[in-house]
Coordinates of C-alpha atoms and ligand atoms in Angstrom, one line a residue:
Chain Y
M1 CA 122.2 145.5 -54.2
S2 CA 123.3 148.9 -55.2
A3 CA 126.5 150.3 -53.6
T4 CA 125.1 153.8 -53.1
G5 CA 121.3 153.3 -53.4
G6 CA 120.5 152.9 -49.6
P7 CA 119.1 155.6 -47.2
R8 CA 120.5 158.9 -47.8
S9 CA 117.6 160.9 -46.8
A10 CA 119.3 162.4 -43.7
S11 CA 121.7 164.6 -45.6
T12 CA 123.6 166.6 -43.2
Y13 CA 124.7 169.1 -45.9
P14 CA 122.5 172.2 -46.1
S15 CA 120.5 172.2 -49.4
L16 CA 120.5 175.3 -51.4
P17 CA 117.4 176.4 -53.3
F18 CA 117.8 175.6 -56.9
T19 CA 117.4 179.3 -58.0
E20 CA 120.4 180.3 -55.7
R21 CA 122.3 177.5 -57.3
M22 CA 121.7 178.9 -60.8
A23 CA 122.3 182.4 -59.7
T24 CA 126.1 181.5 -59.2
V25 CA 126.2 181.2 -63.1
E26 CA 126.5 184.1 -65.5
F27 CA 124.1 183.9 -68.6
R28 CA 124.1 186.6 -71.3
V29 CA 120.7 185.8 -72.5
H30 CA 119.9 186.3 -76.3
D31 CA 116.3 187.0 -77.5
R32 CA 116.3 183.9 -79.8
A33 CA 115.8 180.5 -78.0
H34 CA 118.7 178.3 -79.0
I35 CA 116.8 175.3 -78.0
V36 CA 113.1 174.7 -78.8
V37 CA 111.0 172.0 -77.5
D38 CA 107.9 170.9 -79.2
A39 CA 105.3 170.5 -76.3
A40 CA 103.0 168.5 -78.8
V41 CA 105.7 165.8 -79.1
C42 CA 106.3 165.7 -75.3
R43 CA 102.5 165.4 -74.4
D44 CA 102.3 161.6 -74.6
C45 CA 105.9 160.9 -73.5
S46 CA 106.1 158.9 -70.4
V47 CA 109.9 158.5 -70.2
R48 CA 110.6 162.3 -69.4
G49 CA 114.4 161.6 -69.3
C50 CA 114.9 165.3 -69.8
V51 CA 113.2 166.3 -66.5
V52 CA 115.6 164.4 -64.3
A53 CA 118.8 164.6 -66.5
C54 CA 118.9 168.4 -67.3
P55 CA 121.6 169.8 -64.9
A56 CA 119.9 173.2 -65.0
N57 CA 116.4 171.8 -64.5
L58 CA 115.1 173.5 -67.4
F59 CA 112.3 171.0 -68.3
V60 CA 109.3 171.4 -66.1
P61 CA 106.3 169.0 -66.2
T62 CA 103.0 170.9 -65.9
A63 CA 99.9 169.9 -64.2
D64 CA 98.1 169.0 -67.2
G65 CA 100.7 166.6 -68.6
G66 CA 102.7 168.9 -70.7
I67 CA 106.3 170.2 -70.5
V68 CA 107.4 173.8 -70.1
F69 CA 110.9 174.6 -71.2
N70 CA 112.9 177.7 -70.5
Y71 CA 116.1 178.3 -72.6
E72 CA 117.6 181.2 -70.6
Q73 CA 119.7 179.5 -67.9
C74 CA 121.2 176.7 -70.1
F75 CA 124.7 175.2 -69.8
E76 CA 124.6 174.5 -73.5
C77 CA 125.8 170.9 -72.5
G78 CA 123.7 168.6 -74.9
T79 CA 122.4 166.2 -72.2
C80 CA 118.8 166.8 -73.2
Y81 CA 119.0 165.9 -76.8
L82 CA 121.1 162.7 -75.9
A83 CA 118.5 161.6 -73.1
C84 CA 115.5 162.3 -75.3
D85 CA 114.7 159.6 -77.8
R86 CA 111.8 161.2 -79.5
E87 CA 112.3 162.5 -82.9
G88 CA 111.4 166.3 -83.3
A89 CA 110.9 166.8 -79.5
I90 CA 114.1 168.9 -79.2
T91 CA 115.5 171.3 -81.8
W92 CA 119.1 172.1 -80.4
S93 CA 121.7 174.7 -81.5
Y94 CA 124.2 176.9 -79.9
P95 CA 123.3 180.6 -78.9
E96 CA 124.5 183.5 -81.0
G97 CA 128.1 184.2 -80.5
G98 CA 128.9 186.0 -77.3
H99 CA 125.7 184.8 -75.7
G100 CA 124.6 182.0 -73.3
V101 CA 126.6 180.7 -70.4
V102 CA 129.8 182.4 -69.2
F103 CA 131.9 180.1 -66.8
R104 CA 134.4 181.8 -64.4
H105 CA 135.6 179.1 -62.0
T106 CA 135.3 175.8 -63.9
Chain I
M1 CA 159.6 179.8 -92.7
T2 CA 157.7 182.3 -95.0
A3 CA 154.0 183.3 -95.0
P4 CA 152.8 181.8 -98.3
T5 CA 150.7 184.4 -99.7
T6 CA 150.8 182.6 -102.9
T7 CA 151.1 178.9 -103.4
T8 CA 153.4 177.9 -106.3
G9 CA 154.7 174.5 -105.0
P10 CA 154.3 171.3 -106.9
G11 CA 150.7 170.1 -107.3
G12 CA 149.5 173.5 -105.9
D13 CA 145.7 173.7 -105.9
V14 CA 145.8 177.5 -105.5
T15 CA 147.5 179.7 -107.9
G16 CA 146.6 183.3 -107.0
P17 CA 147.3 185.3 -103.9
H18 CA 144.6 184.9 -101.2
L19 CA 142.1 182.9 -103.1
T20 CA 140.7 181.9 -99.7
D21 CA 140.1 184.3 -96.6
A22 CA 142.5 182.2 -94.5
D23 CA 144.8 179.3 -95.0
V24 CA 143.4 177.6 -92.0
V25 CA 140.2 178.2 -90.0
V26 CA 140.3 176.6 -86.7
V27 CA 136.8 176.3 -85.0
G28 CA 136.9 176.3 -81.3
G29 CA 139.2 177.9 -78.8
G30 CA 139.6 175.1 -76.4
P31 CA 143.0 173.4 -75.8
A32 CA 142.8 171.5 -79.2
G33 CA 141.9 174.6 -81.1
S34 CA 144.5 176.9 -79.6
C35 CA 147.3 174.3 -80.1
A36 CA 146.3 173.6 -83.7
A37 CA 146.3 177.4 -84.2
L38 CA 149.6 177.9 -82.5
V39 CA 151.4 175.4 -84.6
A40 CA 150.0 176.5 -87.9
A41 CA 150.5 180.3 -87.2
R42 CA 154.2 179.6 -86.1
A43 CA 154.7 178.0 -89.5
G44 CA 153.6 181.1 -91.1
L45 CA 150.1 180.1 -92.2
R46 CA 147.3 182.6 -92.3
V47 CA 145.1 181.3 -89.3
V48 CA 141.8 182.4 -87.9
L49 CA 140.6 180.9 -84.8
L50 CA 136.9 181.1 -84.0
E51 CA 135.3 180.9 -80.7
R52 CA 131.6 181.3 -79.9
G53 CA 132.1 182.3 -76.3
P54 CA 132.9 186.0 -75.3
F55 CA 136.5 184.8 -74.6
P56 CA 138.3 181.3 -74.9
G57 CA 137.3 179.0 -72.0
S58 CA 134.1 180.8 -71.2
K59 CA 132.2 177.8 -72.4
N60 CA 134.5 175.2 -71.0
M61 CA 134.2 173.1 -67.9
Y62 CA 135.9 169.9 -66.6
G63 CA 136.9 168.2 -63.4
G64 CA 140.0 170.0 -62.8
V65 CA 143.4 168.4 -63.4
V66 CA 145.6 169.0 -66.5
Y67 CA 148.5 167.0 -67.5
P68 CA 150.6 169.5 -69.6
R69 CA 153.8 167.6 -70.4
I70 CA 153.0 167.6 -74.1
L71 CA 153.3 171.4 -73.9
D72 CA 157.1 170.9 -73.5
Q73 CA 157.0 170.6 -77.4
L74 CA 155.2 173.9 -77.9
I75 CA 156.0 176.3 -74.9
P76 CA 159.4 175.7 -73.4
Q77 CA 159.1 176.2 -69.6
W78 CA 155.4 176.5 -69.8
W79 CA 155.1 176.1 -66.1
T80 CA 156.6 179.5 -65.5
Q81 CA 153.7 181.1 -67.2
A82 CA 150.7 178.8 -67.1
P83 CA 147.9 179.8 -65.0
V84 CA 148.1 176.8 -62.4
Q85 CA 146.1 176.6 -59.2
R86 CA 147.9 173.9 -57.6
W87 CA 150.6 171.2 -58.4
I88 CA 149.1 167.6 -57.7
T89 CA 151.4 165.9 -55.1
R90 CA 148.8 163.6 -53.7
R91 CA 146.6 161.4 -55.8
S92 CA 143.9 159.2 -54.1
T93 CA 141.7 156.6 -55.5
M94 CA 138.7 156.1 -53.3
L95 CA 135.9 153.5 -53.2
L96 CA 132.6 154.5 -51.5
T97 CA 129.6 152.7 -50.5
D98 CA 126.8 154.3 -48.3
T99 CA 128.6 154.1 -45.1
Q100 CA 132.1 152.9 -46.1
A101 CA 135.2 154.4 -47.7
M102 CA 138.5 152.8 -48.9
S103 CA 141.5 155.0 -50.3
V104 CA 144.6 154.1 -52.0
D105 CA 146.6 157.3 -51.4
F106 CA 149.7 158.2 -53.1
R107 CA 152.0 161.2 -52.5
S108 CA 155.0 162.2 -54.5
Q109 CA 156.9 165.4 -53.6
A110 CA 158.8 165.1 -56.9
W111 CA 155.7 166.4 -58.6
A112 CA 155.9 169.7 -56.7
A113 CA 158.9 170.5 -58.8
A114 CA 159.2 171.4 -62.5
P115 CA 158.4 169.8 -64.9
H116 CA 155.6 168.6 -62.6
N117 CA 152.9 166.0 -63.4
G118 CA 149.4 167.2 -62.9
A119 CA 148.1 170.6 -62.0
T120 CA 144.6 171.9 -61.1
A121 CA 143.6 174.9 -63.3
V122 CA 140.4 176.6 -64.1
R123 CA 139.4 176.6 -67.9
P124 CA 138.4 180.1 -68.3
E125 CA 142.0 180.9 -67.3
W126 CA 143.8 178.0 -68.9
D127 CA 142.0 178.1 -72.2
R128 CA 142.3 182.0 -72.4
W129 CA 146.2 181.5 -71.7
L130 CA 146.6 179.0 -74.6
A131 CA 144.5 181.1 -77.0
E132 CA 146.8 184.2 -76.1
E133 CA 149.8 182.0 -77.0
A134 CA 148.3 181.2 -80.5
A135 CA 147.6 184.9 -81.0
A136 CA 151.2 185.7 -80.1
A137 CA 152.3 183.2 -82.8
G138 CA 150.3 185.3 -85.3
A139 CA 146.8 183.5 -85.1
Q140 CA 143.8 185.7 -85.5
V141 CA 141.6 185.0 -82.6
V142 CA 138.0 186.0 -83.2
C143 CA 135.5 185.4 -80.2
S144 CA 131.7 185.8 -79.9
T145 CA 131.4 184.1 -83.3
T146 CA 129.4 180.8 -83.6
V147 CA 130.1 178.6 -86.6
T148 CA 126.8 177.5 -88.0
G149 CA 127.9 175.0 -90.7
L150 CA 130.5 174.1 -93.3
L151 CA 131.0 175.5 -96.7
R152 CA 131.4 172.9 -99.5
D153 CA 132.4 172.6 -103.0
G154 CA 131.2 169.2 -104.0
H155 CA 132.4 167.0 -101.2
R156 CA 135.2 169.2 -100.5
I157 CA 135.2 171.3 -97.4
V158 CA 136.1 174.9 -98.2
G159 CA 135.2 177.0 -95.2
V160 CA 132.7 177.8 -92.6
R161 CA 129.5 179.8 -92.2
T162 CA 129.2 182.0 -89.0
D163 CA 126.4 183.8 -87.3
R164 CA 128.1 187.3 -88.2
P165 CA 126.8 189.4 -91.1
D166 CA 128.6 188.3 -94.2
G167 CA 130.0 185.6 -92.0
D168 CA 131.2 183.1 -94.6
L169 CA 135.0 182.4 -94.3
T170 CA 136.8 180.4 -96.9
A171 CA 139.9 178.4 -95.9
R172 CA 142.0 175.8 -97.5
V173 CA 141.7 173.7 -94.4
V174 CA 139.1 173.7 -91.5
V175 CA 140.2 172.3 -88.3
A176 CA 137.2 171.2 -86.3
C177 CA 138.0 171.6 -82.5
D178 CA 134.4 172.2 -81.5
G179 CA 134.2 169.9 -78.6
V180 CA 132.2 167.0 -77.5
N181 CA 129.0 167.9 -79.5
S182 CA 130.9 168.5 -82.7
F183 CA 128.1 169.6 -85.1
L184 CA 131.0 170.1 -87.7
A185 CA 132.2 166.6 -87.5
K186 CA 128.6 165.3 -87.7
Q187 CA 127.7 167.5 -90.6
A188 CA 130.7 166.3 -92.4
G189 CA 129.3 162.7 -91.9
L190 CA 132.4 161.5 -89.8
Y191 CA 130.2 160.1 -87.1
E192 CA 128.6 156.9 -87.8
H193 CA 125.9 157.6 -85.2
A194 CA 125.8 159.5 -81.9
D195 CA 124.8 156.8 -79.3
A196 CA 123.6 158.4 -76.0
A197 CA 125.3 155.5 -74.2
H198 CA 128.8 156.8 -75.3
Y199 CA 128.4 160.0 -73.3
T200 CA 128.5 160.9 -69.6
V201 CA 127.5 164.2 -68.2
G202 CA 129.8 165.9 -65.6
V203 CA 128.1 168.0 -63.2
K204 CA 130.2 170.0 -60.5
E205 CA 130.3 172.5 -57.7
T206 CA 133.1 174.9 -57.2
L207 CA 133.2 175.4 -53.4
A208 CA 135.1 178.4 -51.9
L209 CA 137.3 177.6 -48.8
P210 CA 140.1 179.5 -47.4
K211 CA 143.5 178.2 -48.5
A212 CA 144.6 177.5 -44.9
T213 CA 141.5 175.3 -44.4
I214 CA 142.1 173.4 -47.6
D215 CA 145.8 173.0 -46.7
E216 CA 145.0 171.5 -43.3
R217 CA 142.1 169.3 -44.6
F218 CA 144.0 167.8 -47.5
N219 CA 147.3 167.6 -45.8
V220 CA 149.3 169.8 -48.2
R221 CA 151.4 172.9 -48.1
D222 CA 152.2 175.8 -50.4
R223 CA 151.1 175.1 -54.0
D224 CA 150.6 171.3 -53.5
G225 CA 147.4 169.9 -54.3
V226 CA 145.2 166.8 -54.2
D227 CA 143.3 164.8 -56.9
I228 CA 140.8 162.3 -55.5
E229 CA 139.1 160.0 -58.0
I230 CA 136.0 158.2 -56.6
L231 CA 134.2 155.0 -57.7
G232 CA 130.9 154.9 -56.1
G233 CA 129.2 158.0 -54.7
T234 CA 127.0 158.4 -57.7
G235 CA 123.6 157.5 -56.3
G236 CA 123.5 154.2 -58.0
V237 CA 124.0 155.8 -61.4
N238 CA 127.0 154.3 -63.4
G239 CA 129.7 156.9 -63.4
G240 CA 132.2 158.2 -60.9
A241 CA 133.0 161.2 -58.8
F242 CA 135.9 163.5 -58.1
L243 CA 137.2 166.0 -55.6
Y244 CA 140.1 168.3 -56.5
T245 CA 141.8 171.3 -54.8
N246 CA 142.2 174.6 -56.3
L247 CA 144.1 177.3 -54.5
E248 CA 141.0 178.7 -52.6
S249 CA 138.3 176.4 -53.7
V250 CA 137.6 172.7 -54.2
S251 CA 135.9 171.1 -57.2
V252 CA 133.6 168.4 -56.3
G253 CA 131.4 166.6 -58.8
V254 CA 130.0 163.6 -60.5
V255 CA 130.3 162.0 -63.9
L256 CA 127.0 160.3 -64.9
K257 CA 126.1 157.8 -67.7
V258 CA 123.4 159.8 -69.7
P259 CA 120.8 157.0 -70.4
K260 CA 121.3 155.7 -66.9
L261 CA 120.7 159.2 -65.4
A262 CA 117.7 159.6 -67.4
A263 CA 116.2 156.4 -66.4
Q264 CA 116.1 157.0 -62.6
Q265 CA 114.7 159.6 -60.4
R266 CA 117.6 161.6 -58.7
R267 CA 118.7 164.7 -60.2
P268 CA 122.3 165.6 -60.6
E269 CA 122.5 168.1 -57.8
E270 CA 120.8 165.7 -55.5
I271 CA 123.4 163.2 -56.2
I272 CA 126.3 165.6 -55.6
A273 CA 124.5 166.6 -52.3
A274 CA 124.5 163.0 -51.2
L275 CA 128.1 162.7 -52.1
K276 CA 128.9 165.7 -49.9
A277 CA 126.9 164.1 -47.2
H278 CA 129.1 161.0 -47.2
P279 CA 131.0 160.8 -43.9
A280 CA 134.3 160.5 -45.8
I281 CA 133.7 163.6 -47.9
T282 CA 131.7 166.0 -45.5
P283 CA 134.8 166.9 -43.5
L284 CA 136.7 167.9 -46.6
V285 CA 134.0 170.2 -48.2
D286 CA 132.0 171.3 -45.2
G287 CA 131.2 174.9 -45.0
G288 CA 132.4 175.5 -48.5
E289 CA 130.4 178.3 -50.3
L290 CA 129.0 177.5 -53.9
V291 CA 130.7 179.9 -56.2
E292 CA 129.7 178.2 -59.4
Y293 CA 127.5 175.3 -60.5
S294 CA 128.3 173.8 -64.0
A295 CA 127.9 171.0 -66.4
H296 CA 129.4 169.6 -69.6
L297 CA 129.3 166.4 -71.7
I298 CA 132.1 163.9 -71.9
P299 CA 132.8 161.5 -74.8
E300 CA 133.2 158.4 -72.7
A301 CA 133.5 155.5 -75.0
G302 CA 137.1 155.9 -76.3
L303 CA 137.8 153.9 -79.6
A304 CA 134.4 152.5 -79.7
M305 CA 132.8 156.0 -80.6
M306 CA 135.9 157.6 -82.4
P307 CA 134.8 159.1 -85.7
K308 CA 136.8 159.4 -88.9
V309 CA 139.4 162.3 -88.3
V310 CA 140.2 163.4 -91.7
A311 CA 138.0 164.5 -94.7
D312 CA 138.8 166.5 -97.8
G313 CA 139.7 169.9 -96.5
M314 CA 139.0 169.2 -92.8
V315 CA 140.6 167.5 -89.8
V316 CA 139.0 166.9 -86.3
A317 CA 140.8 167.2 -83.0
G318 CA 140.1 166.9 -79.3
D319 CA 136.8 166.1 -78.0
A320 CA 135.3 166.7 -81.2
A321 CA 137.1 163.4 -82.4
A322 CA 136.3 161.7 -79.0
L323 CA 140.0 162.0 -78.2
C324 CA 139.2 162.0 -74.5
L325 CA 140.4 159.3 -72.1
A326 CA 137.6 158.7 -69.5
A327 CA 138.6 155.3 -68.2
G328 CA 137.7 155.1 -64.4
I329 CA 140.6 156.4 -62.5
W330 CA 141.8 158.2 -65.6
L331 CA 140.1 161.4 -66.5
E332 CA 142.2 162.9 -69.2
G333 CA 141.1 165.0 -72.0
V334 CA 142.9 168.4 -72.1
N335 CA 146.2 166.6 -72.7
F336 CA 144.8 164.7 -75.6
A337 CA 143.2 167.8 -76.9
M338 CA 146.4 169.6 -76.8
A339 CA 148.3 166.9 -78.4
S340 CA 145.7 166.1 -81.2
G341 CA 145.5 169.8 -81.8
M342 CA 149.2 170.0 -82.2
Y343 CA 149.4 167.1 -84.5
A344 CA 146.5 168.4 -86.6
G345 CA 148.4 171.8 -86.8
E346 CA 151.5 170.0 -88.1
S347 CA 149.6 167.8 -90.6
V348 CA 147.9 171.0 -92.0
V349 CA 151.2 172.8 -92.4
E350 CA 152.5 169.8 -94.3
A351 CA 149.4 169.4 -96.4
V352 CA 149.2 173.2 -97.3
R353 CA 152.9 173.4 -98.2
A354 CA 152.5 170.2 -100.4
G355 CA 149.4 171.8 -102.1
D356 CA 147.3 168.9 -101.3
V357 CA 144.6 169.4 -98.7
S358 CA 142.6 166.4 -99.8
E359 CA 142.0 163.5 -97.4
T360 CA 145.2 162.0 -98.8
G361 CA 147.1 165.2 -98.4
L362 CA 146.0 165.5 -94.7
A363 CA 146.6 161.8 -93.9
G364 CA 149.7 162.6 -91.9
Y365 CA 147.3 163.6 -89.1
R366 CA 145.9 160.1 -88.7
R367 CA 149.6 158.8 -88.7
R368 CA 150.7 161.3 -86.1
L369 CA 147.9 160.3 -83.8
A370 CA 148.7 156.6 -84.4
D371 CA 152.4 157.0 -83.6
S372 CA 151.9 159.1 -80.4
F373 CA 150.3 158.5 -77.0
V374 CA 147.1 159.9 -78.3
L375 CA 145.9 156.5 -80.0
R376 CA 148.4 154.3 -78.2
D377 CA 146.8 155.1 -74.9
H378 CA 143.4 154.7 -76.2
R379 CA 144.2 151.3 -77.8
K380 CA 145.9 150.2 -74.6
L381 CA 142.9 151.1 -72.5
R382 CA 140.3 150.3 -74.9
R383 CA 138.5 147.9 -72.8
A384 CA 138.5 150.2 -69.7
P385 CA 135.4 152.4 -70.3
S386 CA 133.1 149.5 -70.7
L387 CA 134.7 147.7 -67.8
V388 CA 134.8 150.5 -65.3
L389 CA 131.2 151.6 -66.1
S390 CA 129.8 148.0 -66.0
D391 CA 127.2 147.1 -63.5
R392 CA 129.3 144.8 -61.7
V393 CA 132.1 147.2 -61.2
Q394 CA 129.8 149.9 -60.3
H395 CA 127.3 148.2 -58.1
R396 CA 128.6 144.9 -56.9
Y397 CA 132.4 145.1 -56.3
P398 CA 132.4 148.2 -54.1
P399 CA 130.3 146.7 -51.3
M400 CA 132.2 143.3 -51.8
I401 CA 135.5 144.8 -51.3
A402 CA 134.4 147.3 -48.6
N403 CA 132.7 144.7 -46.5
T404 CA 135.6 142.2 -46.9
I405 CA 138.0 144.7 -45.5
E406 CA 135.6 145.9 -42.8
R407 CA 135.3 142.2 -41.6
M408 CA 139.1 141.9 -41.8
F409 CA 139.7 144.7 -39.5
R410 CA 136.8 144.2 -37.2
V411 CA 137.8 142.9 -33.8
D412 CA 134.8 140.7 -32.9
N413 CA 136.2 139.3 -29.5
P414 CA 135.5 136.8 -28.2
A415 CA 135.0 135.5 -31.8
P416 CA 138.5 134.5 -33.2
K417 CA 139.4 136.2 -36.5
P418 CA 138.0 134.5 -39.5
G419 CA 140.3 133.6 -42.6
L420 CA 140.4 136.1 -45.4
R421 CA 139.5 133.4 -47.9
R422 CA 136.3 132.6 -46.1
I423 CA 135.3 136.4 -45.7
L424 CA 135.9 136.8 -49.3
A425 CA 133.9 133.8 -50.5
E426 CA 130.9 135.0 -48.2
E427 CA 131.0 138.6 -49.4
R428 CA 131.3 137.5 -53.0
K429 CA 128.1 135.5 -52.6
R430 CA 126.3 138.3 -50.6
A431 CA 127.2 140.7 -53.4
G432 CA 125.9 138.3 -56.0
V433 CA 129.0 137.8 -57.9
R434 CA 129.7 134.7 -59.7
V435 CA 133.3 133.3 -59.6
R436 CA 133.3 133.0 -63.4
D437 CA 132.5 136.8 -63.8
L438 CA 135.0 137.9 -61.2
A439 CA 137.7 135.8 -62.8
R440 CA 136.9 137.3 -66.3
D441 CA 136.8 140.8 -65.0
A442 CA 140.1 140.4 -63.2
W443 CA 141.5 139.0 -66.4
D444 CA 140.0 141.9 -68.4
A445 CA 141.5 144.4 -65.8
M446 CA 145.0 142.8 -66.0
R447 CA 144.9 143.0 -69.9
T448 CA 143.6 146.6 -69.7
F449 CA 145.7 148.2 -67.1
G450 CA 148.6 145.6 -67.0
Ligands
LIG501 C1 133.2 167.0 -65.8 C2 134.4 166.8 -66.8 C3 135.5 166.5 -66.1 C4 136.8 166.3 -66.9 N1 137.8 166.2 -66.1 C5 139.1 166.3 -66.8 C6 140.2 166.3 -66.0 O1 140.3 166.5 -64.9 N2 141.4 166.4 -66.8 C7 141.4 166.5 -68.1 O2 142.4 166.5 -68.7 N3 140.2 166.4 -68.8 C8 139.1 166.3 -68.2 N4 137.9 166.5 -68.9 C9 137.9 166.3 -70.4 C10 138.3 167.7 -71.1 O3 137.5 168.7 -70.5 C11 138.2 167.7 -72.5 O4 138.6 166.5 -73.1 C12 138.7 168.9 -73.2 O5 138.0 170.1 -72.8 C13 138.6 168.8 -74.6 O6 139.3 170.0 -75.3 P1 138.8 170.4 -76.7 O7 139.6 171.6 -77.1 O8 138.8 169.3 -77.6 O9 137.2 170.9 -76.6 P2 136.6 172.0 -75.6 O10 137.4 172.4 -74.5 O11 135.1 171.6 -75.4 O12 136.6 173.4 -76.5 C14 135.7 173.4 -77.7 C15 135.6 174.8 -77.9 O13 135.0 175.0 -79.2 C16 134.0 176.1 -79.0 N5 132.8 175.9 -80.0 C17 132.1 174.7 -80.0 N6 131.3 174.9 -81.1 C18 131.6 176.0 -81.7 C19 130.9 176.7 -82.8 N7 130.1 176.0 -83.5 N8 131.6 177.8 -83.3 C20 132.5 178.5 -82.5 N9 133.0 177.8 -81.4 C21 132.6 176.6 -81.0 C22 133.5 176.0 -77.6 O14 132.9 177.2 -77.0 C23 134.8 175.5 -76.8 O15 135.5 176.8 -76.5 C24 136.7 166.5 -68.2 C25 135.4 166.9 -68.9 C26 134.4 166.9 -68.1 C27 133.1 167.4 -68.8
LIG502 S1 111.9 166.4 -74.4 FE1 112.0 164.1 -75.0 S2 112.2 163.1 -73.0 FE2 111.6 165.1 -72.5 S3 109.4 165.0 -72.4 FE3 109.8 165.6 -74.4 S4 109.9 163.9 -75.5 FE4 109.9 163.2 -73.4
LIG503 S1 121.6 171.7 -73.0 FE1 122.1 171.0 -70.9 S2 121.4 172.6 -69.6 FE2 120.7 173.2 -71.5 S3 118.5 172.4 -71.6 FE3 119.8 170.7 -72.5 S4 120.3 169.4 -70.7 FE4 119.7 171.3 -69.8

């Protein structure tokens, strides 16, 4: 039995659309994508840990079984490359100096 | 103390003036990097501190409580100038199930007065302040600059490559304070392997509330603040949760084991939403307006993941060396970062003065860590991360304990009160806990925290 896995559907807290959630964060986007996802490697992946784990929700499954990735609103946290166990799926680096996420209230 | 523009000491490996761009390049303007730079600059070394964000702290996120006493050694009366939100005077440890909550609530007014204990602070302010202290000591702080790799001469590390044009920077010692992902420590071959199970991801919401509302809901006044550490409330994913009071906002968030999070269906923001919907949490955060959503990794495994911290020409401090104490009701990293940065700085000064920046010359760093709370606390609590994040502690003990207490306090008249021992035995069985495991975990907890 899980301590917290029970019924939780009736959340009384108003939920915020995800785009509004991300709109609270400042991103200074650079032209170069600092993270690149190889859709070919993702195609036959059934685990898809990135989709649930990325706090910024940047890995989006497509109707035809692929993955679309957008680097612009990334926290640069590193969760995705740890969650993914497929060699070559994610090429990860930091954005150019001065670019990417800028926190203010953390 | 003199600025050594030339080194002529015994065994000096540098003979001319300024054969390197700097004596010390510190990578990362977090608490570790700024303290390392501060110490080395005060000793008169030529120090460059490189930070990839537009200002120090802009990339950094944490739960929200710093324990700054180590700064007594670096910045006398630091509390008169540090950018603090509130001084922690109430510390609660809370256990949550779906419908129950149990708290151990401690308050000490002594912590409201200097030199204090813990404080809430936001990192874009705290880290910027520490970097300014390093700059005031003479370190050159360069922001908006990402280090992309190490420069080597054979196996010796002799500087860093940055993403600036002509961005190579040579130094006698590189201090890697580049945080949890530390690509520098990995590139230097200091990590045996990066195991995803050694990391948790922290995700939080900063929620704005009027100061008077926070004071009333959390039972505090003035600059007094509250720290609530939560076991449970993570949607069945191994980890923990937290709730801290800033001056005019609260930080609420969860810390989740990466492989466990990836192997289930609920997204982090949904787990936070469920936490906020808990009857024990809603009244505290209700109506708070989201001012920022954020996420960051934590090196969670303590000694089990710690890399080698010294190489020829390089030392590693703070999260980059996994020197973060994330052991259940303890979530301390900033203090370990500041301390390890300080010891790294001292050891670098010693090595540069002696003219030996090899692994042997820099060995004083490892010694300083071992003799201080940095490694002592880690050794003392070495079993804590795996114990606190174990399936039993995470999923079986909370309902067992909460149900036991609920039945103890329930007045079931006309039924007479049952004995505590019977309730415990029944609840232990109901939670599927074997006596043998309970005894072993209790023994482990005694050895760990005792
Ligand atoms: C959710 C969460 C909750 C936490 N709660 C607490 C808490 O309540 N109390 C506490 O004490 N600790 C807490 N911690 C831990 C604490 O945040 C860390 O231990 C601490 O920040 C480590 O400091 P650091 O200087 O080693 O690394 P960081 O603070 O991560 O600083 C590293 C710096 O290096 C820079 N950098 C990285 N790579 C490069 C590069 N290649 N080039 C240039 N610059 C680079 C980064 O931009 C950053 O500024 C928490 C952590 C998380 C994630
Ligand atoms: S990034 Fe990794 S986990 Fe995600 S779909 Fe691709 S291969 Fe699978
Ligand atoms: S680094 Fe973090 S925020 Fe960015 S894509 Fe990966 S998991 Fe998402």
